[in-house]
Amino acid sequence: MSPIHFTFSTAFILGLTGLAFHRTHLLSALLCLEGMMLSLFIALSLWSLQFNTTNFATAPMLLLAFSACEAGAGLALLVAMARTHGTDRLQNLNLLQC
């Protein structure tokens, strides 16, 4: 495994472990998701450049568009949660009361 592939796979794994184990605030979960999406975007871009495939060149841009939609939806949920509950702590959420 080359050092570049090791770096991006490590960045993805660190984002995944941050999402799994550090779930106190919604903003930290959203930042971990954005880090994972950024590492996937860079890995897909380098992969399509490495193999010189023109058919696969649009996949990183499509992933980036979905990542922007995910970020917008996450921030909208963060604002709605901060308005209704007063905080972004995930311990204050109770799905049975919604």
Coordinates of N, CA, C and O in Angstrom, one line a residue:
M1 N 0.8 -1.2 0.0 CA 0.0 0.0 0.0 C 0.9 1.2 0.0 O 1.8 1.4 0.8
S2 N 0.6 2.1 -0.9 CA 1.5 3.3 -1.0 C 1.1 4.3 0.2 O 0.1 4.2 0.8
P3 N 2.0 5.2 0.4 CA 1.7 6.2 1.5 C 0.5 7.1 1.3 O -0.2 7.4 2.3
I4 N 0.2 7.4 0.0 CA -1.0 8.2 -0.2 C -2.2 7.4 0.1 O -3.1 7.9 0.7
H5 N -2.3 6.2 -0.3 CA -3.5 5.3 0.0 C -3.6 5.1 1.5 O -4.7 5.1 2.0
F6 N -2.5 4.9 2.1 CA -2.5 4.7 3.6 C -3.0 6.0 4.3 O -3.8 5.9 5.2
T7 N -2.7 7.2 3.8 CA -3.1 8.4 4.4 C -4.6 8.6 4.3 O -5.3 9.0 5.2
F8 N -5.1 8.3 3.1 CA -6.6 8.5 2.9 C -7.4 7.5 3.6 O -8.5 7.7 4.1
S9 N -6.9 6.2 3.6 CA -7.6 5.2 4.4 C -7.6 5.5 5.9 O -8.6 5.3 6.6
T10 N -6.5 6.0 6.3 CA -6.4 6.4 7.8 C -7.3 7.5 8.1 O -7.9 7.5 9.1
A11 N -7.4 8.5 7.2 CA -8.3 9.6 7.4 C -9.8 9.2 7.4 O -10.5 9.6 8.3
F12 N -10.1 8.2 6.6 CA -11.5 7.7 6.6 C -11.7 6.9 7.9 O -12.8 7.1 8.5
I13 N -10.8 6.1 8.3 CA -11.0 5.3 9.5 C -11.0 6.2 10.8 O -11.8 6.0 11.7
L14 N -10.2 7.3 10.8 CA -10.3 8.2 11.9 C -11.6 8.9 12.0 O -12.2 9.1 13.0
G15 N -12.2 9.3 10.8 CA -13.5 9.9 10.8 C -14.6 8.9 11.2 O -15.5 9.3 11.9
L16 N -14.4 7.7 10.8 CA -15.4 6.7 11.2 C -15.4 6.4 12.7 O -16.4 6.3 13.4
T17 N -14.2 6.3 13.3 CA -14.1 6.1 14.7 C -14.5 7.3 15.5 O -15.1 7.2 16.6
G18 N -14.2 8.5 15.0 CA -14.7 9.7 15.6 C -16.3 9.8 15.6 O -16.9 10.2 16.6
L19 N -16.9 9.3 14.6 CA -18.3 9.3 14.5 C -18.9 8.2 15.4 O -19.9 8.4 16.0
A20 N -18.2 7.1 15.6 CA -18.7 6.0 16.4 C -18.5 6.3 17.9 O -19.4 5.9 18.7
F21 N -17.4 6.9 18.3 CA -17.1 7.0 19.7 C -17.3 8.3 20.3 O -17.3 8.5 21.5
H22 N -17.3 9.4 19.5 CA -17.4 10.7 20.1 C -18.7 11.4 19.6 O -18.7 12.3 18.8
R23 N -19.8 10.9 20.2 CA -21.1 11.3 19.8 C -21.8 12.2 20.9 O -22.9 11.9 21.3
T24 N -21.1 13.2 21.3 CA -21.8 14.1 22.3 C -22.5 15.2 21.6 O -23.6 15.5 22.1
H25 N -22.0 15.8 20.6 CA -22.7 16.9 19.9 C -22.9 16.5 18.5 O -22.2 15.8 17.8
L26 N -24.0 17.1 17.9 CA -24.4 16.8 16.6 C -23.4 17.5 15.6 O -23.1 16.9 14.6
L27 N -22.8 18.6 16.0 CA -21.8 19.3 15.2 C -20.6 18.4 15.0 O -20.0 18.4 13.9
S28 N -20.1 17.8 16.1 CA -18.9 16.9 15.9 C -19.2 15.7 15.0 O -18.3 15.3 14.3
A29 N -20.4 15.2 15.1 CA -20.8 14.1 14.2 C -20.8 14.5 12.7 O -20.4 13.8 11.9
L30 N -21.3 15.8 12.5 CA -21.3 16.3 11.1 C -19.9 16.5 10.6 O -19.6 16.3 9.4
L31 N -19.1 17.0 11.5 CA -17.7 17.2 11.1 C -17.0 15.9 10.7 O -16.2 15.8 9.8
C32 N -17.3 14.9 11.5 CA -16.7 13.5 11.2 C -17.2 13.0 9.9 O -16.4 12.5 9.1
L33 N -18.5 13.2 9.6 CA -19.0 12.8 8.3 C -18.4 13.6 7.1 O -18.1 13.0 6.1
E34 N -18.2 14.9 7.3 CA -17.5 15.7 6.3 C -16.1 15.3 6.1 O -15.6 15.3 4.9
G35 N -15.4 14.9 7.1 CA -14.0 14.4 7.0 C -14.0 13.1 6.2 O -13.1 12.9 5.3
M36 N -15.0 12.2 6.5 CA -15.0 11.0 5.7 C -15.3 11.2 4.2 O -14.7 10.6 3.4
M37 N -16.3 12.1 4.0 CA -16.6 12.4 2.6 C -15.4 13.1 1.8 O -15.2 12.8 0.7
L38 N -14.7 13.9 2.5 CA -13.5 14.6 1.9 C -12.5 13.6 1.6 O -11.9 13.6 0.5
S39 N -12.2 12.6 2.5 CA -11.2 11.6 2.2 C -11.7 10.7 1.0 O -10.9 10.3 0.2
L40 N -13.0 10.4 1.0 CA -13.5 9.6 -0.2 C -13.4 10.4 -1.5 O -13.1 9.8 -2.5
F41 N -13.7 11.7 -1.5 CA -13.6 12.5 -2.7 C -12.1 12.5 -3.2 O -11.9 12.3 -4.4
I42 N -11.2 12.7 -2.3 CA -9.8 12.8 -2.8 C -9.3 11.4 -3.2 O -8.6 11.3 -4.2
A43 N -9.7 10.4 -2.6 CA -9.3 9.0 -3.0 C -9.9 8.7 -4.3 O -9.2 8.1 -5.2
L44 N -11.2 9.0 -4.6 CA -11.8 8.8 -5.9 C -11.2 9.6 -7.0 O -11.0 9.1 -8.1
S45 N -10.8 10.8 -6.7 CA -10.1 11.7 -7.7 C -8.8 11.2 -8.0 O -8.4 11.1 -9.2
L46 N -8.0 10.7 -7.0 CA -6.7 10.2 -7.3 C -6.8 8.8 -8.0 O -5.9 8.5 -8.9
W47 N -7.8 8.1 -7.7 CA -8.0 6.8 -8.4 C -8.3 7.0 -9.9 O -7.8 6.3 -10.7
S48 N -9.2 7.9 -10.2 CA -9.5 8.2 -11.6 C -8.3 8.8 -12.3 O -8.2 8.5 -13.5
L49 N -7.5 9.6 -11.7 CA -6.3 10.1 -12.3 C -5.3 9.1 -12.5 O -4.5 9.1 -13.5
Q50 N -5.2 8.1 -11.6 CA -4.1 7.1 -11.6 C -4.4 6.1 -12.8 O -3.5 5.7 -13.5
F51 N -5.6 5.8 -13.0 CA -6.0 4.8 -14.0 C -6.3 5.4 -15.4 O -6.6 4.7 -16.3
N52 N -6.3 6.8 -15.4 CA -6.6 7.5 -16.7 C -8.0 7.1 -17.3 O -8.0 6.9 -18.5
T53 N -9.0 6.9 -16.5 CA -10.3 6.6 -17.0 C -11.1 7.8 -17.1 O -11.4 8.5 -16.2
T54 N -11.6 8.0 -18.3 CA -12.5 9.2 -18.6 C -13.9 8.9 -18.2 O -14.7 9.8 -18.0
N55 N -14.3 7.6 -18.2 CA -15.7 7.2 -17.9 C -15.9 7.4 -16.4 O -17.1 7.7 -16.0
F56 N -14.9 7.4 -15.6 CA -15.1 7.4 -14.1 C -14.8 8.8 -13.6 O -14.8 9.1 -12.4
A57 N -14.5 9.8 -14.5 CA -14.1 11.1 -14.1 C -15.2 11.9 -13.4 O -15.0 12.8 -12.6
T58 N -16.5 11.6 -13.7 CA -17.6 12.3 -13.1 C -18.0 11.8 -11.7 O -18.7 12.5 -11.0
A59 N -17.5 10.7 -11.3 CA -17.9 10.1 -10.0 C -17.4 11.0 -8.8 O -18.2 11.1 -7.9
P60 N -16.2 11.5 -8.8 CA -15.8 12.4 -7.7 C -16.7 13.7 -7.6 O -17.0 14.1 -6.5
M61 N -17.1 14.2 -8.7 CA -18.0 15.4 -8.7 C -19.4 15.0 -8.2 O -20.0 15.8 -7.5
L62 N -19.8 13.9 -8.6 CA -21.1 13.4 -8.1 C -21.1 13.2 -6.6 O -22.0 13.5 -5.9
L63 N -20.0 12.6 -6.1 CA -19.8 12.4 -4.7 C -19.8 13.7 -3.9 O -20.3 13.9 -2.9
L64 N -19.1 14.7 -4.5 CA -19.0 16.1 -4.0 C -20.4 16.7 -3.9 O -20.7 17.4 -2.9
A65 N -21.2 16.5 -4.9 CA -22.5 17.1 -4.9 C -23.4 16.5 -3.8 O -24.1 17.2 -3.1
F66 N -23.3 15.2 -3.7 CA -24.1 14.5 -2.6 C -23.6 14.9 -1.2 O -24.3 15.0 -0.3
S67 N -22.3 15.2 -1.1 CA -21.7 15.6 0.1 C -22.2 17.0 0.5 O -22.4 17.3 1.7
A68 N -22.3 17.9 -0.5 CA -22.8 19.2 -0.2 C -24.3 19.1 0.2 O -24.7 19.9 1.1
C69 N -25.1 18.3 -0.4 CA -26.5 18.1 0.0 C -26.6 17.5 1.4 O -27.4 17.9 2.2
E70 N -25.7 16.6 1.7 CA -25.7 16.0 3.1 C -25.3 17.1 4.1 O -25.9 17.1 5.2
A71 N -24.4 17.9 3.8 CA -23.9 19.0 4.7 C -25.1 20.0 4.9 O -25.3 20.4 6.0
G72 N -25.8 20.3 3.8 CA -26.9 21.3 4.0 C -28.0 20.7 4.8 O -28.6 21.4 5.7
A73 N -28.3 19.4 4.6 CA -29.4 18.8 5.4 C -29.0 18.7 6.8 O -29.8 18.9 7.8
G74 N -27.7 18.3 7.1 CA -27.2 18.2 8.4 C -27.2 19.5 9.2 O -27.6 19.6 10.4
L75 N -26.8 20.6 8.5 CA -26.9 21.9 9.2 C -28.3 22.4 9.4 O -28.6 23.1 10.4
A76 N -29.2 22.0 8.5 CA -30.6 22.4 8.7 C -31.2 21.6 9.9 O -31.9 22.2 10.7
L77 N -30.8 20.4 10.1 CA -31.2 19.6 11.3 C -30.6 20.2 12.5 O -31.2 20.2 13.6
L78 N -29.3 20.6 12.4 CA -28.7 21.2 13.6 C -29.4 22.5 14.0 O -29.6 22.7 15.2
V79 N -29.8 23.4 13.1 CA -30.5 24.6 13.4 C -31.8 24.3 14.0 O -32.3 24.9 15.0
A80 N -32.6 23.3 13.4 CA -33.9 23.0 13.9 C -33.8 22.4 15.3 O -34.6 22.7 16.2
M81 N -32.8 21.6 15.6 CA -32.6 21.0 16.9 C -32.2 22.0 17.9 O -32.6 22.0 19.1
A82 N -31.3 23.0 17.5 CA -30.9 24.0 18.4 C -32.1 25.0 18.8 O -32.2 25.5 19.9
R83 N -33.0 25.2 17.8 CA -34.2 26.0 18.1 C -35.2 25.3 19.0 O -35.8 25.9 19.9
T84 N -35.4 24.0 18.8 CA -36.4 23.3 19.6 C -35.9 22.9 20.9 O -36.6 23.0 21.9
H85 N -34.7 22.3 21.0 CA -34.2 21.8 22.3 C -33.2 22.7 23.0 O -32.9 22.5 24.2
G86 N -32.7 23.8 22.3 CA -31.8 24.7 23.0 C -30.4 24.3 23.0 O -29.5 25.1 23.4
T87 N -30.0 23.1 22.5 CA -28.6 22.6 22.5 C -28.5 21.6 21.3 O -29.5 21.2 20.8
D88 N -27.2 21.3 21.0 CA -27.0 20.3 20.0 C -26.5 19.0 20.6 O -25.9 18.2 19.9
R89 N -26.6 18.8 21.9 CA -26.2 17.6 22.5 C -27.1 16.4 22.1 O -28.3 16.6 22.2
L90 N -26.5 15.3 21.8 CA -27.3 14.2 21.3 C -27.9 13.4 22.5 O -28.9 12.7 22.2
Q91 N -27.5 13.6 23.7 CA -28.1 13.0 24.8 C -29.5 13.5 25.1 O -30.3 12.9 25.8
N92 N -29.8 14.8 24.7 CA -31.1 15.4 24.9 C -32.2 14.9 24.0 O -33.3 15.3 24.2
L93 N -31.8 14.2 23.0 CA -32.8 13.7 22.0 C -33.4 12.5 22.5 O -32.8 11.6 23.0
N94 N -34.7 12.4 22.4 CA -35.5 11.2 22.7 C -36.4 11.0 21.5 O -37.4 11.8 21.3
L95 N -36.2 9.9 20.8 CA -37.0 9.7 19.6 C -38.5 9.2 20.0 O -39.3 9.3 19.1
L96 N -38.7 8.8 21.2 CA -40.0 8.4 21.6 C -40.9 9.6 21.8 O -42.2 9.5 21.8
Q97 N -40.4 10.8 22.1 CA -41.2 12.0 22.3 C -41.5 12.7 21.1 O -42.3 13.6 21.1
C98 N -40.8 12.5 20.0 CA -41.0 13.3 18.8 C -42.4 13.1 18.2 O -43.1 12.3 18.1

